[in-house]
Structures are given as C-alpha cells and as structure tokens.
Amino acid sequence: MSSSTSMSSSTLYGGVSGRRVTVRDLAAAKQRGERWPMVTAYDAMTARAFDQAGIPVLLVGDSAAMVVYGHDSTLPVTVDELLSLTAAVVRGSSRALVVADLPFGSYQSSPGQALESAARFMKEAGAHAVKLEGGRRILPQVEALVSAGVPVMAHLGLTPQSVNVLGGYRVQGRGEDGEELMADAKDLERAGAFSVVLECVPADLAARVTTSLTIPTVGIGAGPGTDAQVLVWQDLMGLTPRPAAFVKQYADLAGDLDRAARAFADDVISGAFPAPEHTYR
C-alpha cells in the first residue's frame, strides 16, 4: 500500500511516511486502538525537535498567551500573534499535523467570523486544522468550517477561554454536567469535528466519552482512558514553576537553563570565555 493511503508500515507515533499526518491517520489509529501523543509548539526549533521525535500532532495553543507572551490567562492573545507562531511551527516541522487554536473573540460571534479566522490560519500560516472551545453553542461554527474544508478539533470540559464564566480552573463534568458534556461531544462529532479535547474532566467520564465516539479523544487531566494525551511542552519539560496536578515533568529544563547561565556568567567574569578555540585568528 502506498504512503499516499497509509502511514506505511509504521505506527502513528514515530512513523516515517514522507508526508504529513492527516486527520484520516488519526481516525485509523483509533480504529486500531493505538494511543498517540500531542504536544504544544510555538517556534520552529522546538517544532523540529518534536517532529523528529515522532510526535504526530503539534498544537499551537492559545496557551502561548502565558508561556510565550507572559499573560496570566489565554484571553489576551490575538489572531496575529498566533499566526506568526503557527507559521513558524509549520516551517519547523515536516511530518506532524499542525493544529492552531482560534483565540478568544475570533470565532464566537458567528460562523462567518469563525471561517474568516480559520481561513487566515490555513492560508497565511499553513495550519492543517484549527481548534475551537465549546459545545453545542459553537455547532454552527463547526459545521460551517467543516463544510468549507477546514478540519476542526473540538475542546470540552475546562475551556480556558471561558475561565471567568467557569469561576476558575476547576474540574468540569461532574454529576449531571457529565451527561451534558457527553451530549456535547456527540453533537460535535455529528457536526464534523475530527477529534475532541477533554480537559480536566473525571477519568470515568472521559473513558465513557471515548468509547461513545468514533472520533479520537485527546485528554489533558482526563485520565488514561482517552485515545491521545496532550501537554504544554513547557509543563512536561520542567519549565513551569507550579504545574497542574495532572502534569508529569519529564525533564528539568529550568534547572538546566539556570546552571548553564550561571556557568556562562562565571566564565565571562573570570575570563575563561572566550578561550582561544572560540576566537578568530
């Protein structure tokens, strides 16, 4: 079977196919029962590193508002700010499917506004899909985007763009709210979403949603029962001072940066750097 119709003989994670991962590949992975990782990226160099590591999906999240631009929530980041980051991630990667978040205020008012924003990410930045937060209230936007040929990743549970309505960063979907979330997920699937992120929801609910849908689910603080898992790369690499309880840190980049900066400073002050081998003759 040619690489144009499959991911070769490789699995979704770590495979080499000579082409970009597509939403059809993600659907096929769910049918096989294959779990896969998704990581955020905001620049070309980290995108290249994650792409070469075999990460099949990179998310240019509106979390850039905090980890790139220094805000205390996702709300302030703009379309123009995310466009430049998305373009860098696309240029830095060659295999991963690149998903761009539509930021707060860029899609909520109407399907037309959503399509205009999504078109900019597809045309100007080269994104392969977009992500929207919300359930039934954004169904018209999802339907309009899918009808126009834009792949849509949905996002339920804790939706950070609605943090002020939710009353903070709290677990969502407990009790009767869980059945509403389930209904939202099924409606989003019917509207054409190719995947749905489940953030900060009880693990049993996330597992039930996952088995109820034919499209893959991506968990973040939603337990082990989802089809995929996503983390902000600064969280998983140990750059975030106080990560959420659902984060596992796989490195200590904050410590490495501190040690390297101090070593550089000491060498400059002592005159050890630049040494002869670092000097042009």
PDB file of C-alpha atoms in Angstrom:
ATOM      1  CA  MET A   1       0.000   0.000   0.000  1.00  0.00           C
ATOM      2  CA  SER A   2       1.425   3.395  -0.965  1.00  0.00           C
ATOM      3  CA  SER A   3       2.313   6.151   1.500  1.00  0.00           C
ATOM      4  CA  SER A   4      -0.449   8.266  -0.013  1.00  0.00           C
ATOM      5  CA  THR A   5      -3.059   5.993   1.541  1.00  0.00           C
ATOM      6  CA  SER A   6      -1.392   4.826   4.756  1.00  0.00           C
ATOM      7  CA  MET A   7       1.331   5.689   7.230  1.00  0.00           C
ATOM      8  CA  SER A   8       3.472   2.950   5.644  1.00  0.00           C
ATOM      9  CA  SER A   9       4.049   0.017   7.996  1.00  0.00           C
ATOM     10  CA  SER A  10       4.825   2.380  10.869  1.00  0.00           C
ATOM     11  CA  THR A  11       2.586   3.308  13.735  1.00  0.00           C
ATOM     12  CA  LEU A  12       1.242   6.834  14.002  1.00  0.00           C
ATOM     13  CA  TYR A  13       3.750   7.771  16.690  1.00  0.00           C
ATOM     14  CA  GLY A  14       7.309   7.784  15.414  1.00  0.00           C
ATOM     15  CA  GLY A  15       6.486   6.589  11.919  1.00  0.00           C
ATOM     16  CA  VAL A  16       8.193   7.876   8.788  1.00  0.00           C
ATOM     17  CA  SER A  17       5.894   8.228   5.803  1.00  0.00           C
ATOM     18  CA  GLY A  18       7.359  11.003   3.683  1.00  0.00           C
ATOM     19  CA  ARG A  19       4.216  13.108   4.118  1.00  0.00           C
ATOM     20  CA  ARG A  20       2.190  14.937   6.736  1.00  0.00           C
ATOM     21  CA  VAL A  21      -0.022  13.106   9.189  1.00  0.00           C
ATOM     22  CA  THR A  22      -3.699  13.675   8.304  1.00  0.00           C
ATOM     23  CA  VAL A  23      -6.978  13.512  10.171  1.00  0.00           C
ATOM     24  CA  ARG A  24      -7.644  10.203   8.399  1.00  0.00           C
ATOM     25  CA  ASP A  25      -4.500   8.796  10.003  1.00  0.00           C
ATOM     26  CA  LEU A  26      -5.815   9.818  13.425  1.00  0.00           C
ATOM     27  CA  ALA A  27      -9.137   8.125  12.722  1.00  0.00           C
ATOM     28  CA  ALA A  28      -7.332   4.974  11.610  1.00  0.00           C
ATOM     29  CA  ALA A  29      -5.244   4.986  14.790  1.00  0.00           C
ATOM     30  CA  LYS A  30      -8.433   4.991  16.867  1.00  0.00           C
ATOM     31  CA  GLN A  31      -9.763   2.041  14.919  1.00  0.00           C
ATOM     32  CA  ARG A  32      -6.509   0.177  15.646  1.00  0.00           C
ATOM     33  CA  GLY A  33      -6.672   1.118  19.320  1.00  0.00           C
ATOM     34  CA  GLU A  34      -3.358   2.982  19.035  1.00  0.00           C
ATOM     35  CA  ARG A  35      -2.733   5.773  21.533  1.00  0.00           C
ATOM     36  CA  TRP A  36      -0.754   8.815  20.411  1.00  0.00           C
ATOM     37  CA  PRO A  37       0.841  11.941  21.910  1.00  0.00           C
ATOM     38  CA  MET A  38       0.190  15.596  21.095  1.00  0.00           C
ATOM     39  CA  VAL A  39       2.462  18.400  22.289  1.00  0.00           C
ATOM     40  CA  THR A  40       2.221  22.175  22.028  1.00  0.00           C
ATOM     41  CA  ALA A  41       4.808  24.078  19.988  1.00  0.00           C
ATOM     42  CA  TYR A  42       5.276  27.783  19.344  1.00  0.00           C
ATOM     43  CA  ASP A  43       8.508  28.120  17.334  1.00  0.00           C
ATOM     44  CA  ALA A  44      10.422  26.394  14.571  1.00  0.00           C
ATOM     45  CA  MET A  45      13.241  24.913  16.649  1.00  0.00           C
ATOM     46  CA  THR A  46      11.083  23.109  19.206  1.00  0.00           C
ATOM     47  CA  ALA A  47       8.676  22.077  16.446  1.00  0.00           C
ATOM     48  CA  ARG A  48      11.589  20.469  14.595  1.00  0.00           C
ATOM     49  CA  ALA A  49      12.728  18.645  17.738  1.00  0.00           C
ATOM     50  CA  PHE A  50       9.260  17.247  18.491  1.00  0.00           C
ATOM     51  CA  ASP A  51       8.687  16.408  14.825  1.00  0.00           C
ATOM     52  CA  GLN A  52      11.948  14.465  14.664  1.00  0.00           C
ATOM     53  CA  ALA A  53      10.989  12.702  17.895  1.00  0.00           C
ATOM     54  CA  GLY A  54       7.947  11.354  16.056  1.00  0.00           C
ATOM     55  CA  ILE A  55       5.191  13.388  17.732  1.00  0.00           C
ATOM     56  CA  PRO A  56       2.353  13.123  15.172  1.00  0.00           C
ATOM     57  CA  VAL A  57       0.333  16.222  16.147  1.00  0.00           C
ATOM     58  CA  LEU A  58       1.605  19.639  17.235  1.00  0.00           C
ATOM     59  CA  LEU A  59      -0.786  22.172  18.765  1.00  0.00           C
ATOM     60  CA  VAL A  60      -0.076  25.886  18.515  1.00  0.00           C
ATOM     61  CA  GLY A  61      -2.141  26.603  21.586  1.00  0.00           C
ATOM     62  CA  ASP A  62      -3.550  29.852  22.845  1.00  0.00           C
ATOM     63  CA  SER A  63      -1.544  28.861  25.928  1.00  0.00           C
ATOM     64  CA  ALA A  64       1.110  30.921  24.112  1.00  0.00           C
ATOM     65  CA  ALA A  65      -0.557  33.864  25.824  1.00  0.00           C
ATOM     66  CA  MET A  66       1.038  32.658  29.065  1.00  0.00           C
ATOM     67  CA  VAL A  67       4.161  30.686  28.108  1.00  0.00           C
ATOM     68  CA  VAL A  68       5.299  32.967  25.264  1.00  0.00           C
ATOM     69  CA  TYR A  69       3.787  36.390  25.919  1.00  0.00           C
ATOM     70  CA  GLY A  70       3.649  36.381  29.721  1.00  0.00           C
ATOM     71  CA  HIS A  71      -0.075  36.921  30.328  1.00  0.00           C
ATOM     72  CA  ASP A  72      -1.918  35.270  33.219  1.00  0.00           C
ATOM     73  CA  SER A  73      -4.616  33.670  31.032  1.00  0.00           C
ATOM     74  CA  THR A  74      -5.224  32.672  27.420  1.00  0.00           C
ATOM     75  CA  LEU A  75      -7.620  35.552  26.767  1.00  0.00           C
ATOM     76  CA  PRO A  76      -5.268  38.351  25.598  1.00  0.00           C
ATOM     77  CA  VAL A  77      -3.509  36.522  22.747  1.00  0.00           C
ATOM     78  CA  THR A  78      -4.550  37.704  19.276  1.00  0.00           C
ATOM     79  CA  VAL A  79      -5.010  36.106  15.881  1.00  0.00           C
ATOM     80  CA  ASP A  80      -1.985  37.968  14.504  1.00  0.00           C
ATOM     81  CA  GLU A  81       0.217  36.805  17.378  1.00  0.00           C
ATOM     82  CA  LEU A  82      -0.789  33.164  16.912  1.00  0.00           C
ATOM     83  CA  LEU A  83      -0.479  33.382  13.130  1.00  0.00           C
ATOM     84  CA  SER A  84       3.245  34.087  13.294  1.00  0.00           C
ATOM     85  CA  LEU A  85       3.808  31.281  15.798  1.00  0.00           C
ATOM     86  CA  THR A  86       1.786  28.827  13.710  1.00  0.00           C
ATOM     87  CA  ALA A  87       3.738  29.673  10.572  1.00  0.00           C
ATOM     88  CA  ALA A  88       6.993  29.046  12.438  1.00  0.00           C
ATOM     89  CA  VAL A  89       5.802  25.646  13.670  1.00  0.00           C
ATOM     90  CA  VAL A  90       4.706  24.641  10.172  1.00  0.00           C
ATOM     91  CA  ARG A  91       8.086  25.671   8.750  1.00  0.00           C
ATOM     92  CA  GLY A  92       9.938  23.818  11.500  1.00  0.00           C
ATOM     93  CA  SER A  93       8.100  20.523  11.022  1.00  0.00           C
ATOM     94  CA  SER A  94       7.742  18.158   8.097  1.00  0.00           C
ATOM     95  CA  ARG A  95       5.541  15.276   9.273  1.00  0.00           C
ATOM     96  CA  ALA A  96       3.351  16.420  12.160  1.00  0.00           C
ATOM     97  CA  LEU A  97      -0.214  17.619  11.682  1.00  0.00           C
ATOM     98  CA  VAL A  98      -0.203  21.228  12.935  1.00  0.00           C
ATOM     99  CA  VAL A  99      -3.368  22.366  14.740  1.00  0.00           C
ATOM    100  CA  ALA A 100      -3.864  26.071  15.510  1.00  0.00           C
ATOM    101  CA  ASP A 101      -6.045  27.369  18.315  1.00  0.00           C
ATOM    102  CA  LEU A 102      -8.565  30.013  17.332  1.00  0.00           C
ATOM    103  CA  PRO A 103      -8.123  32.591  20.106  1.00  0.00           C
ATOM    104  CA  PHE A 104     -10.837  34.163  22.223  1.00  0.00           C
ATOM    105  CA  GLY A 105     -13.021  36.561  20.261  1.00  0.00           C
ATOM    106  CA  SER A 106     -12.080  35.202  16.841  1.00  0.00           C
ATOM    107  CA  TYR A 107     -14.970  32.762  16.277  1.00  0.00           C
ATOM    108  CA  GLN A 108     -17.678  33.114  18.934  1.00  0.00           C
ATOM    109  CA  SER A 109     -19.834  35.766  17.278  1.00  0.00           C
ATOM    110  CA  SER A 110     -20.799  33.905  14.099  1.00  0.00           C
ATOM    111  CA  PRO A 111     -19.918  31.087  11.693  1.00  0.00           C
ATOM    112  CA  GLY A 112     -18.730  33.757   9.265  1.00  0.00           C
ATOM    113  CA  GLN A 113     -16.270  35.156  11.771  1.00  0.00           C
ATOM    114  CA  ALA A 114     -15.023  31.634  12.535  1.00  0.00           C
ATOM    115  CA  LEU A 115     -14.464  30.915   8.842  1.00  0.00           C
ATOM    116  CA  GLU A 116     -12.647  34.206   8.308  1.00  0.00           C
ATOM    117  CA  SER A 117     -10.305  33.488  11.225  1.00  0.00           C
ATOM    118  CA  ALA A 118      -9.726  29.861  10.251  1.00  0.00           C
ATOM    119  CA  ALA A 119      -9.026  30.827   6.646  1.00  0.00           C
ATOM    120  CA  ARG A 120      -6.227  33.119   7.795  1.00  0.00           C
ATOM    121  CA  PHE A 121      -4.600  30.295   9.750  1.00  0.00           C
ATOM    122  CA  MET A 122      -4.869  27.935   6.782  1.00  0.00           C
ATOM    123  CA  LYS A 123      -3.809  30.429   4.079  1.00  0.00           C
ATOM    124  CA  GLU A 124      -1.307  32.670   5.862  1.00  0.00           C
ATOM    125  CA  ALA A 125       0.241  30.263   8.371  1.00  0.00           C
ATOM    126  CA  GLY A 126      -0.215  26.901   6.658  1.00  0.00           C
ATOM    127  CA  ALA A 127      -2.105  25.273   9.543  1.00  0.00           C
ATOM    128  CA  HIS A 128      -3.649  21.894   8.801  1.00  0.00           C
ATOM    129  CA  ALA A 129      -6.548  22.191  11.267  1.00  0.00           C
ATOM    130  CA  VAL A 130      -7.979  24.550  13.879  1.00  0.00           C
ATOM    131  CA  LYS A 131      -9.276  24.054  17.410  1.00  0.00           C
ATOM    132  CA  LEU A 132     -12.359  25.679  18.958  1.00  0.00           C
ATOM    133  CA  GLU A 133     -13.617  25.621  22.534  1.00  0.00           C
ATOM    134  CA  GLY A 134     -17.221  24.914  23.473  1.00  0.00           C
ATOM    135  CA  GLY A 135     -20.113  22.539  22.971  1.00  0.00           C
ATOM    136  CA  ARG A 136     -23.498  22.986  21.345  1.00  0.00           C
ATOM    137  CA  ARG A 137     -23.221  26.771  21.255  1.00  0.00           C
ATOM    138  CA  ILE A 138     -20.458  26.522  18.610  1.00  0.00           C
ATOM    139  CA  LEU A 139     -22.063  23.810  16.474  1.00  0.00           C
ATOM    140  CA  PRO A 140     -22.918  26.294  13.692  1.00  0.00           C
ATOM    141  CA  GLN A 141     -19.260  27.364  13.579  1.00  0.00           C
ATOM    142  CA  VAL A 142     -18.032  23.769  13.419  1.00  0.00           C
ATOM    143  CA  GLU A 143     -20.476  22.903  10.657  1.00  0.00           C
ATOM    144  CA  ALA A 144     -19.518  25.978   8.639  1.00  0.00           C
ATOM    145  CA  LEU A 145     -15.801  25.280   8.933  1.00  0.00           C
ATOM    146  CA  VAL A 146     -16.089  21.604   8.045  1.00  0.00           C
ATOM    147  CA  SER A 147     -18.337  22.443   5.088  1.00  0.00           C
ATOM    148  CA  ALA A 148     -15.666  24.874   3.884  1.00  0.00           C
ATOM    149  CA  GLY A 149     -12.961  22.212   4.127  1.00  0.00           C
ATOM    150  CA  VAL A 150     -11.380  23.183   7.445  1.00  0.00           C
ATOM    151  CA  PRO A 151     -10.658  20.252   9.808  1.00  0.00           C
ATOM    152  CA  VAL A 152     -11.893  21.075  13.313  1.00  0.00           C
ATOM    153  CA  MET A 153     -10.642  19.789  16.650  1.00  0.00           C
ATOM    154  CA  ALA A 154     -13.200  20.482  19.378  1.00  0.00           C
ATOM    155  CA  HIS A 155     -12.485  21.187  23.068  1.00  0.00           C
ATOM    156  CA  LEU A 156     -14.753  20.348  26.015  1.00  0.00           C
ATOM    157  CA  GLY A 157     -14.523  20.304  29.814  1.00  0.00           C
ATOM    158  CA  LEU A 158     -12.347  23.033  31.228  1.00  0.00           C
ATOM    159  CA  THR A 159     -12.298  25.542  28.402  1.00  0.00           C
ATOM    160  CA  PRO A 160      -9.724  28.180  29.428  1.00  0.00           C
ATOM    161  CA  GLN A 161     -11.250  30.893  27.246  1.00  0.00           C
ATOM    162  CA  SER A 162     -14.351  30.652  29.465  1.00  0.00           C
ATOM    163  CA  VAL A 163     -12.433  30.688  32.743  1.00  0.00           C
ATOM    164  CA  ASN A 164     -14.280  33.759  34.022  1.00  0.00           C
ATOM    165  CA  VAL A 165     -17.660  32.112  33.475  1.00  0.00           C
ATOM    166  CA  LEU A 166     -16.488  28.812  34.969  1.00  0.00           C
ATOM    167  CA  GLY A 167     -15.236  30.560  38.095  1.00  0.00           C
ATOM    168  CA  GLY A 168     -11.624  29.474  37.756  1.00  0.00           C
ATOM    169  CA  TYR A 169      -9.650  26.453  36.612  1.00  0.00           C
ATOM    170  CA  ARG A 170     -11.908  23.732  38.016  1.00  0.00           C
ATOM    171  CA  VAL A 171     -12.717  20.136  37.148  1.00  0.00           C
ATOM    172  CA  GLN A 172     -15.729  20.005  34.823  1.00  0.00           C
ATOM    173  CA  GLY A 173     -18.323  17.326  34.061  1.00  0.00           C
ATOM    174  CA  ARG A 174     -19.218  16.034  37.493  1.00  0.00           C
ATOM    175  CA  GLY A 175     -22.765  14.800  38.163  1.00  0.00           C
ATOM    176  CA  GLU A 176     -25.404  15.936  35.694  1.00  0.00           C
ATOM    177  CA  ASP A 177     -22.845  18.117  33.948  1.00  0.00           C
ATOM    178  CA  GLY A 178     -21.240  14.917  32.757  1.00  0.00           C
ATOM    179  CA  GLU A 179     -24.276  13.955  30.710  1.00  0.00           C
ATOM    180  CA  GLU A 180     -24.341  17.408  29.161  1.00  0.00           C
ATOM    181  CA  LEU A 181     -20.679  17.048  28.216  1.00  0.00           C
ATOM    182  CA  MET A 182     -21.421  13.641  26.692  1.00  0.00           C
ATOM    183  CA  ALA A 183     -24.238  15.154  24.614  1.00  0.00           C
ATOM    184  CA  ASP A 184     -21.963  17.992  23.506  1.00  0.00           C
ATOM    185  CA  ALA A 185     -19.296  15.515  22.398  1.00  0.00           C
ATOM    186  CA  LYS A 186     -21.771  13.518  20.307  1.00  0.00           C
ATOM    187  CA  ASP A 187     -23.174  16.689  18.748  1.00  0.00           C
ATOM    188  CA  LEU A 188     -19.668  17.881  17.851  1.00  0.00           C
ATOM    189  CA  GLU A 189     -18.936  14.552  16.212  1.00  0.00           C
ATOM    190  CA  ARG A 190     -22.131  14.791  14.176  1.00  0.00           C
ATOM    191  CA  ALA A 191     -21.185  18.357  13.199  1.00  0.00           C
ATOM    192  CA  GLY A 192     -17.988  17.020  11.645  1.00  0.00           C
ATOM    193  CA  ALA A 193     -15.242  17.549  14.240  1.00  0.00           C
ATOM    194  CA  PHE A 194     -12.393  15.104  13.643  1.00  0.00           C
ATOM    195  CA  SER A 195     -11.328  14.986  17.312  1.00  0.00           C
ATOM    196  CA  VAL A 196     -12.259  16.388  20.705  1.00  0.00           C
ATOM    197  CA  VAL A 197     -10.012  17.508  23.562  1.00  0.00           C
ATOM    198  CA  LEU A 198     -11.284  16.658  27.050  1.00  0.00           C
ATOM    199  CA  GLU A 199      -9.664  18.884  29.666  1.00  0.00           C
ATOM    200  CA  CYS A 200      -9.929  18.431  33.434  1.00  0.00           C
ATOM    201  CA  VAL A 201     -12.860  16.015  33.475  1.00  0.00           C
ATOM    202  CA  PRO A 202     -13.284  12.910  35.656  1.00  0.00           C
ATOM    203  CA  ALA A 203     -11.442   9.908  34.255  1.00  0.00           C
ATOM    204  CA  ASP A 204     -14.542   7.691  34.138  1.00  0.00           C
ATOM    205  CA  LEU A 205     -16.453  10.294  32.144  1.00  0.00           C
ATOM    206  CA  ALA A 206     -13.566  10.758  29.699  1.00  0.00           C
ATOM    207  CA  ALA A 207     -13.413   6.985  29.193  1.00  0.00           C
ATOM    208  CA  ARG A 208     -17.161   6.813  28.540  1.00  0.00           C
ATOM    209  CA  VAL A 209     -16.987   9.666  26.038  1.00  0.00           C
ATOM    210  CA  THR A 210     -14.078   7.963  24.299  1.00  0.00           C
ATOM    211  CA  THR A 211     -15.927   4.673  23.842  1.00  0.00           C
ATOM    212  CA  SER A 212     -19.073   6.505  22.707  1.00  0.00           C
ATOM    213  CA  LEU A 213     -17.356   8.390  19.874  1.00  0.00           C
ATOM    214  CA  THR A 214     -15.893   7.181  16.606  1.00  0.00           C
ATOM    215  CA  ILE A 215     -13.544  10.178  16.517  1.00  0.00           C
ATOM    216  CA  PRO A 216     -10.446  10.233  18.749  1.00  0.00           C
ATOM    217  CA  THR A 217     -10.400  11.978  22.107  1.00  0.00           C
ATOM    218  CA  VAL A 218      -7.371  13.856  23.447  1.00  0.00           C
ATOM    219  CA  GLY A 219      -7.039  14.032  27.200  1.00  0.00           C
ATOM    220  CA  ILE A 220      -5.389  16.614  29.407  1.00  0.00           C
ATOM    221  CA  GLY A 221      -6.124  15.978  33.042  1.00  0.00           C
ATOM    222  CA  ALA A 222      -8.772  13.449  31.945  1.00  0.00           C
ATOM    223  CA  GLY A 223      -7.220  10.150  32.974  1.00  0.00           C
ATOM    224  CA  PRO A 224      -5.790   7.281  30.907  1.00  0.00           C
ATOM    225  CA  GLY A 225      -8.941   6.301  29.005  1.00  0.00           C
ATOM    226  CA  THR A 226      -8.666   8.768  26.110  1.00  0.00           C
ATOM    227  CA  ASP A 227      -7.215   7.954  22.690  1.00  0.00           C
ATOM    228  CA  ALA A 228      -4.408  10.528  22.991  1.00  0.00           C
ATOM    229  CA  GLN A 229      -2.765  12.788  25.557  1.00  0.00           C
ATOM    230  CA  VAL A 230      -1.593  16.404  25.218  1.00  0.00           C
ATOM    231  CA  LEU A 231       0.571  18.602  27.416  1.00  0.00           C
ATOM    232  CA  VAL A 232       2.032  22.090  27.098  1.00  0.00           C
ATOM    233  CA  TRP A 233       5.687  21.430  26.321  1.00  0.00           C
ATOM    234  CA  GLN A 234       6.968  23.846  28.963  1.00  0.00           C
ATOM    235  CA  ASP A 235       4.984  21.858  31.549  1.00  0.00           C
ATOM    236  CA  LEU A 236       6.300  18.447  30.575  1.00  0.00           C
ATOM    237  CA  MET A 237       9.889  19.697  30.219  1.00  0.00           C
ATOM    238  CA  GLY A 238      10.029  21.290  33.673  1.00  0.00           C
ATOM    239  CA  LEU A 239       9.960  24.976  32.795  1.00  0.00           C
ATOM    240  CA  THR A 240       6.696  25.747  34.586  1.00  0.00           C
ATOM    241  CA  PRO A 241       7.239  26.702  38.258  1.00  0.00           C
ATOM    242  CA  ARG A 242       3.915  25.336  39.551  1.00  0.00           C
ATOM    243  CA  PRO A 243       2.435  22.881  37.053  1.00  0.00           C
ATOM    244  CA  ALA A 244      -1.076  21.497  37.387  1.00  0.00           C
ATOM    245  CA  ALA A 245      -1.598  18.261  39.289  1.00  0.00           C
ATOM    246  CA  PHE A 246      -2.170  16.310  36.057  1.00  0.00           C
ATOM    247  CA  VAL A 247       1.278  17.227  34.661  1.00  0.00           C
ATOM    248  CA  LYS A 248       4.185  14.777  34.714  1.00  0.00           C
ATOM    249  CA  GLN A 249       7.531  16.502  34.228  1.00  0.00           C
ATOM    250  CA  TYR A 250       9.946  14.570  32.025  1.00  0.00           C
ATOM    251  CA  ALA A 251      12.922  16.940  32.258  1.00  0.00           C
ATOM    252  CA  ASP A 252      14.318  19.791  34.348  1.00  0.00           C
ATOM    253  CA  LEU A 253      14.963  22.433  31.720  1.00  0.00           C
ATOM    254  CA  ALA A 254      14.514  25.219  34.265  1.00  0.00           C
ATOM    255  CA  GLY A 255      17.388  23.767  36.268  1.00  0.00           C
ATOM    256  CA  ASP A 256      19.494  23.170  33.149  1.00  0.00           C
ATOM    257  CA  LEU A 257      18.997  26.750  31.981  1.00  0.00           C
ATOM    258  CA  ASP A 258      19.898  28.115  35.393  1.00  0.00           C
ATOM    259  CA  ARG A 259      23.070  26.023  35.610  1.00  0.00           C
ATOM    260  CA  ALA A 260      24.126  26.873  32.051  1.00  0.00           C
ATOM    261  CA  ALA A 261      23.503  30.616  32.511  1.00  0.00           C
ATOM    262  CA  ARG A 262      25.499  30.669  35.758  1.00  0.00           C
ATOM    263  CA  ALA A 263      28.368  28.709  34.194  1.00  0.00           C
ATOM    264  CA  PHE A 264      28.471  31.111  31.233  1.00  0.00           C
ATOM    265  CA  ALA A 265      28.439  34.128  33.549  1.00  0.00           C
ATOM    266  CA  ASP A 266      31.245  32.682  35.681  1.00  0.00           C
ATOM    267  CA  ASP A 267      33.393  32.042  32.596  1.00  0.00           C
ATOM    268  CA  VAL A 268      32.834  35.592  31.301  1.00  0.00           C
ATOM    269  CA  ILE A 269      33.676  37.155  34.659  1.00  0.00           C
ATOM    270  CA  SER A 270      36.805  35.002  35.124  1.00  0.00           C
ATOM    271  CA  GLY A 271      37.969  35.465  31.535  1.00  0.00           C
ATOM    272  CA  ALA A 272      37.741  31.744  30.763  1.00  0.00           C
ATOM    273  CA  PHE A 273      35.392  32.522  27.884  1.00  0.00           C
ATOM    274  CA  PRO A 274      36.088  33.099  25.095  1.00  0.00           C
ATOM    275  CA  ALA A 275      39.037  30.701  25.027  1.00  0.00           C
ATOM    276  CA  PRO A 276      41.480  30.528  22.086  1.00  0.00           C
ATOM    277  CA  GLU A 277      39.352  27.872  20.370  1.00  0.00           C
ATOM    278  CA  HIS A 278      36.400  30.311  20.382  1.00  0.00           C
ATOM    279  CA  THR A 279      38.416  33.173  18.855  1.00  0.00           C
ATOM    280  CA  TYR A 280      39.076  34.017  15.201  1.00  0.00           C
ATOM    281  CA  ARG A 281      42.733  34.499  14.228  1.00  0.00           C
TER     282      ARG A 281
END
